[in-house]
Amino acid sequence: MAKQLPDVGSSGAVPPPRRSRIVLADITRQDTRAERTRAELAQQTQVGEALVRGLVRAQLALALRLSLVVAIGLGGLPWLFAIAPSLGRTTVVGVNLPWLLLGVASFPFLIAVGWAYVRLAERNEQDFTDLVQRPER
Amino acid sequence: MGNDFVVPAIVAVTLVTVGIGFYGLRLARTTSDFLVASRAISPTWNAAAIGGEYLSAASFLGIAGLVLKYGVDVLWYPVGFAAGYLALLLFVAAPLRRSGAFTLPDFCELRLGSRRLRILATAFVIFIGWLYLVPQLQGAGLTLATVAGSPYPLGALLVASVVTANVALGGMRAITFVQAFQYWLKLTALAVPVIFLALQWQADGRPAVTPPDGPTFRAATTVVVEHRATLTLPDGDIREVRPGDELTFAAGDPVPDVSGVATDANDWLLPSAAGDDDRGLFATYSLILATFLGTMGLPHVLVRFYTNPDGASARRTTLVVLALVGAFYLLPTLYGVLGRIYTPQLLLSGQTDAVVVLLPEAALGDGLAGRLLAALVAAGAFAAFLSTSSGLLTSVAGVISTDVLGRGSVRGFRLATVIAGGVPAVLSLHVSGLDVSQVVGLAFAVAASSFCPLLVLGIWWRGLTDVGATAGVVVGGGAAIGAVLVTVLGPPLSGWPATLIAQPAAWTVPLAFTVMVAVSMATRRRAPADVAATMLRLHTPEALRM
């Protein structure tokens, strides 16, 4: 490969592992425009910089949105029980509501949010990869 | 106690652990094997290993004990312990793996290029690791004393030496297999007895967990008091008890009120904020903040991420861990609730952490089923001590060998392991009266007030500077450590100061974030020149092969 990759990562006491990858066949298939975008990323031109900023912003916005869902869904409970004590006395199938919400329902809720995050974050990354590899779109 | 299955079960768990350790030793050849298991562990194995490592004595024994003692308020512990993995997944998992940092000090140096910050982070990793290790060893001593009648120091020292030898010999690769095995053992050890316990509860005519007159003794019971307490007897008499006192109750006698314990049905059943106490609400939110944000700063959790092949698999692993951990946490609550019916004497003796290991025999009697299940639970508890201690020890030893001893060799790692295991072993002999879960909660608070802001801001904000990061860790983490020291060593407090010190996260976490951001803004010029390259590296998907 002719392009120059800059050294990403400062040198520490434990040097980060350099991944050496030998690419023989599929280099010819990549069109030159995609190569140029990748080089722009690697060399941190303004275009590349803007691309990365966009990705970071999208991922952070996603993480913050989902934390807000959890903050309201779970974090609201103590407050809710405080302002509406009768809610704590409500029983469902013989068990008080706080016990059911905290002891049982909270875990599937957390897993569902995590699952949604993994899907959406991977989609963001896929969009970014597509953008870099097919910049004409 | 006359259960002749318990000791063989514990011996078996220990032998299997050592056996897998030795098997791993044959596989482990290089330093990479030792420190990061050659970065070649699949997400399923890795997730089981992380789960096995994470579900500590505080989870296995402590939560059930807390539920028995305090009721619904403490359900925030298991919820928070699980939600910590969600916070980790959302903000840290993939970028941290892509950074290529093995430990938190590595990450500091990589992102901010500061040696001083690295040293500070090293000190915090060691402090948090030891703060977390001591209650594990303490729990081991307590469990052995309860089920096998051995003296307390024996159990603590036994776990400390087995774990130290195993980690020193086998390193990370061996430990990964041990811990994955131990996750499934722990789940089984709680899940199988719970089925029998539930059936027994049905057979007993579903006795109410919260009878209107408070809990009663189901059988004639003699209680040996472990901690000083004030009892209010049913006839209204007040009596001071001290350790060693023996109290005898007949079947059907009500359990006396114990100071500091929710014996009143309403206190136990309802969230504390349902009353008119602001402090209860504050403590609840503080606990939520500490557990949600503390997980990402625990040294043994972070080290694990480097055993993933890449960022995308780190994310998937975290999701699987969340599911495994969530499934586990459904169980301890049931033990705490059933303990209310079958082992109310623990409220008096103060040994609430023992409820999980005592419950099978208390409910099912000491027939064959009861004894076998008790042995299974004891084996699970022992697995909890072994696996969490192994993980903590591996991470503390990794940091000591690279940052304190200054050599990354296998021999250095082994020497570091002995140091890292010896100190908490000695400490655990001197503190035996602390609530296991409370100490672990404090470790979470320290992690949430030091490493959480450092990681979150380091990964997502370009403006972080080395001076800002250092200031935030010193102020926020320092405040949390101060609270820990006052709790463990200081005089008893009451009112608001007691609440602020016992659950410090609600003020120390915002403090750490504020200081870190403010000082970074003031020292804007010190932002590292290569921040754009670091951001590229942290966030670019693997598919691009940058």
GROMACS .gro file of C-alpha atoms in nm, chain B residues 27 73 93 165 196 198 209 218 246 318-319 389 421 438 483 518 521:
model
   17
  164LEU     CA    1  -0.158  -2.343   2.805
  210ASP     CA    2  -3.497   0.005   4.950
  230ALA     CA    3  -1.712  -0.049   2.607
  302ALA     CA    4  -0.139  -1.913   4.409
  333PHE     CA    5  -3.725  -2.638   4.658
  335ALA     CA    6  -4.066  -2.215   4.693
  346VAL     CA    7  -4.371  -1.256   5.470
  355ARG     CA    8  -4.130  -2.066   6.333
  383GLU     CA    9  -2.766  -1.597   7.422
  455THR     CA   10  -2.116  -0.637   2.745
  456LEU     CA   11  -2.473  -0.699   2.632
  526SER     CA   12  -1.096  -1.224   4.430
  558GLY     CA   13  -0.289  -1.060   4.772
  575GLN     CA   14  -2.179  -0.158   5.242
  620ALA     CA   15  -1.597   0.934   5.322
  655ALA     CA   16  -1.385   2.357   3.484
  658MET     CA   17  -1.150   2.476   3.034
   0.00000   0.00000   0.00000
